[in-house]
Amino acid sequence: MKSQNLAGTTALLALLTGTAATADVTPEEVWQNWQDLGTAAGQTIAAGSVTRDGDTLVVEDVTTAYAKDGTTIEATLDEINFTDLGDGTVGVTMSDSYPVEMTVPAELGKDGATPTDITIEISQPGLEMTVGGSPTETSYEFSAPTVGVKVTSVEGVDAAAIDLTFDITMTGLDGSYLVAGGADARTLDSSLALQSVALAVVGADPDTKADFRMTATIADLKGASKGKLIDMAAMADMAAALKAGFTTDGNFSFGAMQFDLAVTEAGAPTKIAGSAASGDMSFAMDASRLQYGSGSKDFSITIQSPDIPFPEVKVTYAEAAFNMLVPLTKSDTPAPFSLLTRIVGLAVSDEIWGMIDPAANLPHDPATLIIDAKGTATLTHDVMDPAQMAALGDAPPGQLNSLDITELKATIAGADLSGKGAFTFDNTDTTTYPGVPAPTGKLDLRLLGGNGLIDKLVAMGLLSAEDVTGARFAMSMFANAGPGEDELNSTLEFKDKGFFANGQQLQ
């Protein structure tokens, strides 16, 4: 018998995610659990034959199929074996490798266009899986020394002239997943780890004499997710799906990453190389909120191209992050939101500075931008409901109740702006500041090196005397000189339906 798990196909990878349970499970129940989970994911799982051979349920000629918007994906496995291990758990083995056939429909409106057929070979020798629990709470634990995904053919009119190879090798696979509940309330809790992933893509178009080569490696990938599944047909209407109970919550991280890309067009080569020390991503969604975040550290990218006027461009940064949380559902009470944009230590190569500042008048220190804000808002409409949003027209979908700027920072070319503040908003008053709810609160700001930067920009000819006069007049209205050299401080405050700068009422 050949050994393997459902980890390869797009359909079956969705299953790879558990914790151990203590109740008993039979081979027949595990096979049924797979079929039920596939159905919930919009797949069709069928077998040519299902027979009992002693303590093993032998399932042969297995197909998994998925279709959406004219695209079809089908995997074919010779054999899957579910073996009763005698301790209430089931061991699963399957074919060492199997093909996945994908058909992409022809491009609409293009004469002579035909569908494109792609064949993918999945290989997972040595994969081991143990299934435990019960029919209503089934756990899966799996591991494999290597997993391979390789494109073996691309056929069709649009792809006929393309010579393409695509190969992914994953090593040190280890994971688990737990499926619980019935068809109307099925939950999935998963974890996955990989020691490394290597990607190689090579493509060429003989007609245009263009070619494309990319390699990438990623170490120490880890991920976890949990959520509630509903019927895939219901997912077409996301607003309805969320109301029906669909949820998802996941996070992903990786260690050292490197990539190289080489493209040649019309005999002109372009090369891009990059790396990062680590990175992460998170995503959560339910009826009340949407959250997304990502970040990376010690990132570097170098570009060489005939389209740029110098040998290469290099960009690096020490840290970058983005995160947002927004409410989705109308409510009578305020809901939290947040937004973070963070890039620290952004530096560019001297060739780029040379275009802006050839005489090196400005400090070329790394730049930083941080905007970290949170607040509350009361939604009057469901933002995932297209009908409700269309009915709004240009009106906002809710009211802003509060805004806290926990950190504001921008440093570039020797200037450093920092600040923080907090505001509340009176949504019954949109006349004091026409069209905007009246705010109450203050924002404290400090600028270091601002005047020095202005003087240097004037010396470089990037600012005129008239521009500087206006800028310095505005600064004198809103800021006071601080105790440090070239320091300006400002407190901007909204209170009693008025606007104040450093205690002086301007409106």
Short mmCIF file of C-alpha atoms in Angstrom, two decimals:
data_model
loop_
_atom_site.label_atom_id
_atom_site.label_comp_id
_atom_site.label_asym_id
_atom_site.label_seq_id
_atom_site.Cartn_x
_atom_site.Cartn_y
_atom_site.Cartn_z
CA MET A 1 0.00 0.00 0.00
CA LYS A 2 1.13 3.52 -0.63
CA SER A 3 1.31 5.99 2.23
CA GLN A 4 -0.03 9.52 2.45
CA ASN A 5 -2.56 12.11 3.66
CA LEU A 6 -5.04 14.51 2.17
CA ALA A 7 -2.62 17.39 2.53
CA GLY A 8 -1.88 18.13 -1.11
CA THR A 9 -4.79 19.42 -3.09
CA THR A 10 -6.36 22.79 -2.58
CA ALA A 11 -9.46 20.97 -1.42
CA LEU A 12 -7.63 18.69 0.98
CA LEU A 13 -5.20 21.26 2.34
CA ALA A 14 -8.24 22.94 3.84
CA LEU A 15 -8.57 19.87 6.06
CA LEU A 16 -5.03 20.08 7.44
CA THR A 17 -5.53 21.64 10.80
CA GLY A 18 -6.32 19.54 16.02
CA THR A 19 -6.05 18.42 19.51
CA ALA A 20 -6.41 14.96 20.90
CA ALA A 21 -9.80 13.68 22.01
CA THR A 22 -10.48 10.70 24.28
CA ALA A 23 -13.56 9.01 22.78
CA ASP A 24 -13.29 6.23 20.17
CA VAL A 25 -13.63 6.67 16.42
CA THR A 26 -13.95 4.02 13.69
CA PRO A 27 -12.50 3.97 10.16
CA GLU A 28 -16.00 4.36 8.69
CA GLU A 29 -16.66 7.41 10.87
CA VAL A 30 -13.39 9.04 9.82
CA TRP A 31 -14.18 8.49 6.13
CA GLN A 32 -17.63 10.00 6.66
CA ASN A 33 -16.12 12.94 8.56
CA TRP A 34 -13.85 13.70 5.59
CA GLN A 35 -16.79 13.65 3.21
CA ASP A 36 -18.87 15.90 5.47
CA LEU A 37 -16.04 18.41 5.87
CA GLY A 38 -15.45 18.41 2.11
CA THR A 39 -19.13 19.09 1.48
CA ALA A 40 -19.06 22.00 3.93
CA ALA A 41 -16.09 23.44 1.96
CA GLY A 42 -18.00 23.20 -1.32
CA GLN A 43 -16.25 20.06 -2.55
CA THR A 44 -17.54 16.75 -3.84
CA ILE A 45 -15.71 13.66 -2.54
CA ALA A 46 -16.47 10.29 -4.16
CA ALA A 47 -14.92 6.81 -4.26
CA GLY A 48 -14.97 3.99 -6.80
CA SER A 49 -15.15 1.38 -4.04
CA VAL A 50 -15.22 1.20 -0.24
CA THR A 51 -14.46 -2.20 1.31
CA ARG A 52 -13.46 -3.64 4.69
CA ASP A 53 -10.26 -5.71 4.80
CA GLY A 54 -9.86 -6.87 8.40
CA ASP A 55 -9.14 -3.82 10.57
CA THR A 56 -8.71 -1.54 7.50
CA LEU A 57 -11.28 0.35 5.46
CA VAL A 58 -9.90 0.48 1.91
CA VAL A 59 -11.21 3.37 -0.21
CA GLU A 60 -10.12 3.23 -3.84
CA ASP A 61 -10.34 5.55 -6.85
CA VAL A 62 -11.05 8.62 -4.73
CA THR A 63 -11.85 11.94 -6.41
CA THR A 64 -12.31 15.37 -4.88
CA ALA A 65 -13.83 18.05 -7.07
CA TYR A 66 -14.52 21.74 -6.69
CA ALA A 67 -16.08 24.16 -9.18
CA LYS A 68 -16.69 27.91 -9.06
CA ASP A 69 -17.26 30.51 -11.78
CA GLY A 70 -16.20 28.11 -14.52
CA THR A 71 -12.94 27.06 -12.83
CA THR A 72 -12.75 23.41 -11.82
CA ILE A 73 -10.24 21.58 -9.61
CA GLU A 74 -10.15 17.79 -9.35
CA ALA A 75 -7.77 15.50 -7.48
CA THR A 76 -7.56 11.74 -8.06
CA LEU A 77 -6.11 9.32 -5.51
CA ASP A 78 -5.63 5.62 -6.15
CA GLU A 79 -6.17 4.51 -2.58
CA ILE A 80 -6.80 5.70 0.99
CA ASN A 81 -6.60 3.30 3.94
CA PHE A 82 -8.23 3.88 7.31
CA THR A 83 -6.84 1.39 9.84
CA ASP A 84 -8.28 0.75 13.31
CA LEU A 85 -5.23 0.97 15.61
CA GLY A 86 -6.99 -0.81 18.47
CA ASP A 87 -6.84 2.07 20.93
CA GLY A 88 -9.82 4.07 19.71
CA THR A 89 -7.82 5.89 17.04
CA VAL A 90 -7.46 5.40 13.31
CA GLY A 91 -4.28 5.53 11.22
CA VAL A 92 -4.56 6.92 7.72
CA THR A 93 -2.30 6.16 4.76
CA MET A 94 -2.77 7.00 1.13
CA SER A 95 -1.07 7.18 -2.26
CA ASP A 96 2.45 8.60 -2.19
CA SER A 97 1.56 11.01 -4.97
CA TYR A 98 -1.47 12.05 -6.95
CA PRO A 99 -2.42 14.53 -9.68
CA VAL A 100 -4.58 17.61 -9.42
CA GLU A 101 -6.25 18.81 -12.61
CA MET A 102 -7.29 22.47 -12.87
CA THR A 103 -9.26 23.97 -15.75
CA VAL A 104 -9.53 27.74 -16.13
CA PRO A 105 -12.25 28.97 -18.53
CA ALA A 106 -11.41 30.79 -21.74
CA GLU A 107 -11.11 34.56 -21.63
CA LEU A 108 -14.48 36.11 -22.43
CA GLY A 109 -14.67 38.15 -25.62
CA LYS A 110 -11.41 36.86 -27.03
CA ASP A 111 -11.68 35.18 -30.42
CA GLY A 112 -10.27 31.68 -30.53
CA ALA A 113 -9.70 31.51 -26.78
CA THR A 114 -9.99 28.06 -25.22
CA PRO A 115 -9.81 26.83 -21.61
CA THR A 116 -6.40 26.38 -20.00
CA ASP A 117 -5.66 23.00 -18.39
CA ILE A 118 -3.06 22.81 -15.62
CA THR A 119 -1.79 19.56 -14.10
CA ILE A 120 -0.23 19.63 -10.62
CA GLU A 121 1.55 16.69 -9.01
CA ILE A 122 1.37 16.36 -5.22
CA SER A 123 3.94 14.20 -3.43
CA GLN A 124 4.06 13.46 0.31
CA PRO A 125 6.11 10.33 0.97
CA GLY A 126 6.30 9.31 4.60
CA LEU A 127 3.34 11.30 5.76
CA GLU A 128 1.70 9.90 8.90
CA MET A 129 -1.77 10.68 10.27
CA THR A 130 -3.60 9.59 13.40
CA VAL A 131 -7.30 10.30 13.90
CA GLY A 132 -9.05 10.19 17.27
CA GLY A 133 -12.08 11.49 19.10
CA SER A 134 -15.66 10.83 18.09
CA PRO A 135 -17.91 11.38 15.07
CA THR A 136 -18.96 14.77 16.49
CA GLU A 137 -15.47 15.83 17.63
CA THR A 138 -12.73 14.36 15.50
CA SER A 139 -9.03 15.19 15.94
CA TYR A 140 -6.28 14.75 13.36
CA GLU A 141 -2.53 14.79 13.98
CA PHE A 142 -0.13 14.53 11.04
CA SER A 143 3.51 14.89 10.07
CA ALA A 144 5.64 14.45 6.94
CA PRO A 145 9.36 14.83 6.18
CA THR A 146 8.62 16.49 2.82
CA VAL A 147 5.67 17.68 0.78
CA GLY A 148 6.03 18.63 -2.87
CA VAL A 149 3.79 20.58 -5.25
CA LYS A 150 4.87 20.69 -8.89
CA VAL A 151 3.19 21.95 -12.06
CA THR A 152 3.80 19.25 -14.65
CA SER A 153 1.90 20.67 -17.62
CA VAL A 154 0.05 23.75 -18.86
CA GLU A 155 -2.05 23.30 -21.98
CA GLY A 156 -4.35 25.58 -23.95
CA VAL A 157 -4.20 28.26 -26.63
CA ASP A 158 -3.29 31.02 -24.19
CA ALA A 159 -0.61 28.89 -22.56
CA ALA A 160 0.72 26.94 -25.54
CA ALA A 161 3.69 29.25 -26.12
CA ILE A 162 4.67 29.39 -22.45
CA ASP A 163 7.36 27.09 -21.11
CA LEU A 164 6.57 27.01 -17.38
CA THR A 165 7.85 25.06 -14.39
CA PHE A 166 6.60 25.62 -10.85
CA ASP A 167 7.93 23.67 -7.89
CA ILE A 168 7.36 24.01 -4.13
CA THR A 169 9.12 21.82 -1.58
CA MET A 170 8.03 21.90 2.07
CA THR A 171 10.05 20.15 4.75
CA GLY A 172 9.33 19.20 8.36
CA LEU A 173 5.53 19.34 8.17
CA ASP A 174 3.80 18.96 11.56
CA GLY A 175 0.22 19.85 12.35
CA SER A 176 -3.16 19.02 13.76
CA TYR A 177 -6.79 19.94 13.42
CA LEU A 178 -9.99 19.37 15.34
CA VAL A 179 -13.40 19.18 13.65
CA ALA A 180 -16.39 19.46 15.98
CA GLY A 181 -20.16 19.79 15.69
CA GLY A 182 -22.74 18.86 13.11
CA ALA A 183 -23.33 20.05 9.57
CA ASP A 184 -25.17 23.19 10.71
CA ALA A 185 -22.55 24.25 13.28
CA ARG A 186 -19.19 22.73 12.37
CA THR A 187 -16.06 24.27 13.89
CA LEU A 188 -12.45 23.84 12.79
CA ASP A 189 -9.44 24.48 15.06
CA SER A 190 -6.05 23.97 13.43
CA SER A 191 -2.30 24.40 13.75
CA LEU A 192 0.47 23.93 11.22
CA ALA A 193 4.27 24.19 11.28
CA LEU A 194 6.92 23.83 8.56
CA GLN A 195 10.67 23.88 9.00
CA SER A 196 11.17 25.40 5.56
CA VAL A 197 9.58 26.13 2.20
CA ALA A 198 11.48 26.43 -1.08
CA LEU A 199 9.88 27.83 -4.24
CA ALA A 200 11.22 27.77 -7.79
CA VAL A 201 9.37 29.21 -10.80
CA VAL A 202 10.80 29.36 -14.32
CA GLY A 203 8.91 30.58 -17.37
CA ALA A 204 9.75 31.56 -20.94
CA ASP A 205 7.86 32.89 -23.95
CA PRO A 206 9.76 32.01 -27.17
CA ASP A 207 7.68 34.41 -29.28
CA THR A 208 8.73 37.48 -27.28
CA LYS A 209 12.08 36.07 -26.14
CA ALA A 210 11.12 36.88 -22.56
CA ASP A 211 11.90 34.75 -19.55
CA PHE A 212 11.13 34.77 -15.85
CA ARG A 213 12.97 33.07 -12.99
CA MET A 214 12.16 33.24 -9.30
CA THR A 215 13.46 31.39 -6.26
CA ALA A 216 12.46 31.89 -2.64
CA THR A 217 13.11 30.22 0.70
CA ILE A 218 11.23 30.72 3.96
CA ALA A 219 12.14 29.17 7.33
CA ASP A 220 10.15 28.37 10.47
CA LEU A 221 6.59 28.83 9.24
CA LYS A 222 3.92 28.52 11.91
CA GLY A 223 0.20 29.11 11.79
CA ALA A 224 -2.99 28.56 13.73
CA SER A 225 -6.62 29.17 12.90
CA LYS A 226 -10.07 28.54 14.24
CA GLY A 227 -13.53 29.25 12.99
CA LYS A 228 -17.06 28.15 12.32
CA LEU A 229 -17.87 26.73 8.89
CA ILE A 230 -21.16 27.09 7.03
CA ASP A 231 -22.33 25.77 3.68
CA MET A 232 -20.18 27.17 0.85
CA ALA A 233 -23.25 28.21 -1.12
CA ALA A 234 -24.11 30.65 1.66
CA MET A 235 -20.66 32.26 1.41
CA ALA A 236 -21.67 34.00 -1.82
CA ASP A 237 -23.52 36.53 0.37
CA MET A 238 -20.97 37.51 3.01
CA ALA A 239 -23.42 39.61 5.03
CA ALA A 240 -25.80 36.65 5.26
CA ALA A 241 -22.93 34.25 5.98
CA LEU A 242 -21.76 36.34 8.92
CA LYS A 243 -25.27 36.52 10.31
CA ALA A 244 -25.52 32.74 9.91
CA GLY A 245 -22.49 32.32 12.17
CA PHE A 246 -19.45 32.18 9.87
CA THR A 247 -16.27 33.16 11.76
CA THR A 248 -12.55 32.90 11.14
CA ASP A 249 -9.57 33.84 13.28
CA GLY A 250 -5.99 33.02 12.35
CA ASN A 251 -2.35 34.01 12.67
CA PHE A 252 0.78 33.15 10.72
CA SER A 253 4.49 33.79 11.26
CA PHE A 254 7.75 33.02 9.49
CA GLY A 255 11.48 33.29 10.12
CA ALA A 256 14.28 34.15 7.74
CA MET A 257 13.08 34.74 4.16
CA GLN A 258 15.01 35.32 0.93
CA PHE A 259 13.92 35.73 -2.68
CA ASP A 260 15.53 36.36 -6.07
CA LEU A 261 13.72 37.38 -9.24
CA ALA A 262 15.18 37.74 -12.73
CA VAL A 263 13.14 38.92 -15.73
CA THR A 264 14.41 39.45 -19.27
CA GLU A 265 12.31 41.36 -21.81
CA ALA A 266 13.56 42.38 -25.26
CA GLY A 267 17.05 41.38 -24.18
CA ALA A 268 17.01 43.71 -21.17
CA PRO A 269 17.48 41.97 -17.79
CA THR A 270 15.91 43.08 -14.51
CA LYS A 271 17.01 41.56 -11.21
CA ILE A 272 15.35 41.89 -7.80
CA ALA A 273 16.69 40.36 -4.60
CA GLY A 274 15.24 40.67 -1.13
CA SER A 275 15.30 39.28 2.39
CA ALA A 276 13.66 39.64 5.80
CA ALA A 277 14.58 38.34 9.25
CA SER A 278 10.97 37.50 10.18
CA GLY A 279 7.35 38.39 9.58
CA ASP A 280 3.79 37.72 10.66
CA MET A 281 0.17 38.08 9.61
CA SER A 282 -3.20 37.88 11.38
CA PHE A 283 -6.81 37.89 10.24
CA ALA A 284 -10.14 37.71 12.06
CA MET A 285 -13.71 38.16 10.91
CA ASP A 286 -17.13 37.63 12.43
CA ALA A 287 -20.50 39.36 12.38
CA SER A 288 -19.23 42.25 14.50
CA ARG A 289 -15.70 43.02 13.27
CA LEU A 290 -12.93 42.65 10.69
CA GLN A 291 -9.27 42.59 11.74
CA TYR A 292 -6.17 42.34 9.55
CA GLY A 293 -2.53 42.82 10.41
CA SER A 294 0.90 42.12 8.95
CA GLY A 295 4.50 42.99 9.67
CA SER A 296 8.14 42.21 8.98
CA LYS A 297 11.57 43.01 10.41
CA ASP A 298 15.00 43.75 8.92
CA PHE A 299 13.73 43.87 5.35
CA SER A 300 15.95 44.60 2.37
CA ILE A 301 15.32 44.77 -1.37
CA THR A 302 17.75 45.53 -4.20
CA ILE A 303 16.66 46.29 -7.78
CA GLN A 304 18.82 46.32 -10.91
CA SER A 305 17.11 47.36 -14.14
CA PRO A 306 17.86 49.16 -17.40
CA ASP A 307 14.84 51.35 -16.66
CA ILE A 308 16.56 53.09 -13.74
CA PRO A 309 19.34 55.67 -14.27
CA PHE A 310 21.91 54.05 -11.96
CA PRO A 311 23.30 50.56 -11.37
CA GLU A 312 20.92 49.59 -8.56
CA VAL A 313 18.36 50.79 -6.03
CA LYS A 314 18.37 49.48 -2.47
CA VAL A 315 15.67 49.99 0.16
CA THR A 316 15.83 48.69 3.73
CA TYR A 317 13.86 49.09 6.92
CA ALA A 318 14.21 47.79 10.46
CA GLU A 319 10.52 47.22 11.09
CA ALA A 320 7.20 47.62 9.31
CA ALA A 321 3.70 46.84 10.55
CA PHE A 322 0.11 47.45 9.61
CA ASN A 323 -2.98 46.59 11.62
CA MET A 324 -6.61 47.56 11.42
CA LEU A 325 -9.78 46.71 13.31
CA VAL A 326 -13.15 47.92 12.03
CA PRO A 327 -16.71 47.18 13.18
CA LEU A 328 -19.05 45.64 10.62
CA THR A 329 -22.52 45.53 12.15
CA LYS A 330 -24.98 48.27 13.02
CA SER A 331 -25.40 48.72 16.74
CA ASP A 332 -26.95 51.02 19.32
CA THR A 333 -23.68 51.15 21.26
CA PRO A 334 -20.17 52.29 20.25
CA ALA A 335 -17.80 49.63 18.89
CA PRO A 336 -14.00 49.82 18.91
CA PHE A 337 -11.82 50.47 15.85
CA SER A 338 -8.07 50.93 15.44
CA LEU A 339 -5.43 51.65 12.82
CA LEU A 340 -1.67 51.20 13.00
CA THR A 341 0.84 52.15 10.32
CA ARG A 342 4.44 51.71 11.37
CA ILE A 343 7.69 51.84 9.42
CA VAL A 344 10.92 52.29 11.36
CA GLY A 345 14.42 52.87 10.00
CA LEU A 346 13.50 53.28 6.33
CA ALA A 347 16.65 53.89 4.30
CA VAL A 348 17.33 54.22 0.58
CA SER A 349 20.57 53.96 -1.34
CA ASP A 350 22.75 57.02 -1.98
CA GLU A 351 21.83 56.91 -5.69
CA ILE A 352 18.26 57.89 -4.82
CA TRP A 353 19.39 60.60 -2.41
CA GLY A 354 21.68 61.85 -5.17
CA MET A 355 18.69 62.63 -7.36
CA ILE A 356 17.02 64.65 -4.60
CA ASP A 357 20.03 66.09 -2.80
CA PRO A 358 23.17 65.88 -5.00
CA ALA A 359 25.14 68.27 -2.76
CA ALA A 360 24.28 66.27 0.39
CA ASN A 361 22.73 69.28 2.13
CA LEU A 362 20.28 67.07 4.03
CA PRO A 363 21.00 64.39 6.61
CA HIS A 364 20.45 61.01 5.01
CA ASP A 365 19.43 59.29 8.24
CA PRO A 366 16.78 56.53 8.08
CA ALA A 367 13.20 57.77 8.20
CA THR A 368 10.37 56.68 10.49
CA LEU A 369 6.60 57.02 10.22
CA ILE A 370 4.23 55.85 12.97
CA ILE A 371 0.48 56.47 13.17
CA ASP A 372 -1.20 54.56 16.00
CA ALA A 373 -4.84 55.44 16.59
CA LYS A 374 -7.92 53.86 18.13
CA GLY A 375 -11.44 54.92 18.91
CA THR A 376 -15.10 54.02 18.93
CA ALA A 377 -17.86 54.37 16.35
CA THR A 378 -21.56 53.56 16.24
CA LEU A 379 -22.62 51.99 12.96
CA THR A 380 -26.08 52.67 11.62
CA HIS A 381 -25.72 50.18 8.74
CA ASP A 382 -24.13 46.79 8.12
CA VAL A 383 -21.06 47.61 6.04
CA MET A 384 -20.91 44.10 4.51
CA ASP A 385 -24.46 44.39 3.15
CA PRO A 386 -24.30 45.81 -0.42
CA ALA A 387 -27.95 46.85 -0.39
CA GLN A 388 -27.60 48.87 2.80
CA MET A 389 -24.40 50.53 1.61
CA ALA A 390 -25.93 51.40 -1.78
CA ALA A 391 -28.90 53.01 -0.04
CA LEU A 392 -26.52 55.26 1.91
CA GLY A 393 -25.17 57.05 -1.14
CA ASP A 394 -22.42 59.43 0.01
CA ALA A 395 -23.52 59.41 3.65
CA PRO A 396 -21.29 57.71 6.24
CA PRO A 397 -22.43 54.31 7.59
CA GLY A 398 -22.28 55.49 11.20
CA GLN A 399 -21.10 58.04 13.72
CA LEU A 400 -17.64 58.70 15.13
CA ASN A 401 -17.73 58.77 18.94
CA SER A 402 -14.08 59.02 20.01
CA LEU A 403 -10.55 59.06 18.63
CA ASP A 404 -7.30 58.50 20.54
CA ILE A 405 -4.00 59.18 18.78
CA THR A 406 -1.71 57.14 21.00
CA GLU A 407 1.39 57.82 18.91
CA LEU A 408 2.23 60.07 15.99
CA LYS A 409 5.82 60.22 14.78
CA ALA A 410 7.56 61.24 11.57
CA THR A 411 11.32 61.67 11.18
CA ILE A 412 13.08 62.52 7.94
CA ALA A 413 16.07 64.60 6.81
CA GLY A 414 16.91 65.79 10.32
CA ALA A 415 13.37 66.82 11.33
CA ASP A 416 11.37 64.96 13.98
CA LEU A 417 7.62 65.44 14.54
CA SER A 418 5.92 63.64 17.43
CA GLY A 419 2.55 63.90 19.12
CA LYS A 420 -0.44 62.33 20.83
CA GLY A 421 -3.98 63.32 21.64
CA ALA A 422 -7.57 62.29 22.35
CA PHE A 423 -10.97 63.54 21.19
CA THR A 424 -14.67 62.87 21.69
CA PHE A 425 -17.35 63.95 19.20
CA ASP A 426 -20.84 65.40 19.64
CA ASN A 427 -22.88 63.94 16.81
CA THR A 428 -25.85 66.16 17.66
CA ASP A 429 -23.83 69.22 16.64
CA THR A 430 -22.74 69.34 13.00
CA THR A 431 -23.12 73.13 12.65
CA THR A 432 -20.22 74.45 14.74
CA TYR A 433 -17.91 72.81 12.22
CA PRO A 434 -20.21 72.38 9.20
CA GLY A 435 -20.84 68.76 8.33
CA VAL A 436 -18.52 67.45 11.07
CA PRO A 437 -19.55 66.40 14.60
CA ALA A 438 -18.17 68.91 17.09
CA PRO A 439 -14.96 67.61 18.75
CA THR A 440 -13.73 68.03 22.30
CA GLY A 441 -10.11 67.22 23.17
CA LYS A 442 -6.55 68.18 22.39
CA LEU A 443 -3.51 67.19 20.37
CA ASP A 444 0.02 67.84 21.66
CA LEU A 445 2.77 68.18 19.04
CA ARG A 446 6.55 68.69 19.14
CA LEU A 447 8.76 69.47 16.15
CA LEU A 448 12.54 69.27 16.33
CA GLY A 449 14.72 70.53 13.48
CA GLY A 450 11.86 72.03 11.49
CA ASN A 451 13.43 75.42 10.85
CA GLY A 452 16.74 73.82 9.95
CA LEU A 453 15.04 71.62 7.39
CA ILE A 454 13.26 74.62 5.87
CA ASP A 455 16.55 76.56 5.56
CA LYS A 456 18.17 73.61 3.77
CA LEU A 457 15.24 73.21 1.39
CA VAL A 458 15.52 76.89 0.51
CA ALA A 459 19.26 76.55 -0.09
CA MET A 460 18.55 73.61 -2.39
CA GLY A 461 15.99 75.65 -4.32
CA LEU A 462 13.14 73.31 -3.43
CA LEU A 463 11.30 76.06 -1.53
CA SER A 464 10.94 79.72 -2.44
CA ALA A 465 11.19 82.67 -0.06
CA GLU A 466 7.43 83.19 -0.40
CA ASP A 467 6.75 79.57 0.56
CA VAL A 468 8.96 79.89 3.64
CA THR A 469 7.36 83.16 4.75
CA GLY A 470 3.91 81.59 4.67
CA ALA A 471 5.06 78.41 6.39
CA ARG A 472 6.82 80.25 9.20
CA PHE A 473 3.84 82.56 9.71
CA ALA A 474 1.58 79.52 10.10
CA MET A 475 4.06 77.93 12.51
CA SER A 476 4.11 81.11 14.63
CA MET A 477 0.32 80.99 14.91
CA PHE A 478 0.14 77.38 16.01
CA ALA A 479 3.45 76.75 17.82
CA ASN A 480 5.72 78.19 20.49
CA ALA A 481 9.49 77.88 20.74
CA GLY A 482 10.56 75.09 23.08
CA PRO A 483 13.52 74.88 25.46
CA GLY A 484 15.66 72.88 23.04
CA GLU A 485 17.51 74.08 19.97
CA ASP A 486 15.19 74.40 16.94
CA GLU A 487 12.23 73.06 18.95
CA LEU A 488 8.58 73.99 18.49
CA ASN A 489 5.71 72.86 20.71
CA SER A 490 2.01 73.15 20.06
CA THR A 491 -1.19 72.19 21.85
CA LEU A 492 -4.21 72.23 19.57
CA GLU A 493 -7.44 72.03 21.57
CA PHE A 494 -11.16 71.91 20.82
CA LYS A 495 -13.37 72.96 23.74
CA ASP A 496 -16.55 74.92 24.38
CA LYS A 497 -17.27 74.86 20.63
CA GLY A 498 -14.03 76.75 19.96
CA PHE A 499 -10.56 75.98 18.58
CA PHE A 500 -7.47 76.97 20.57
CA ALA A 501 -3.75 76.86 19.77
CA ASN A 502 -1.48 77.07 22.83
CA GLY A 503 -4.32 78.59 24.83
CA GLN A 504 -5.16 81.26 22.24
CA GLN A 505 -8.62 80.99 20.70
CA LEU A 506 -8.50 80.99 16.89
CA GLN A 507 -12.16 80.13 16.29
#
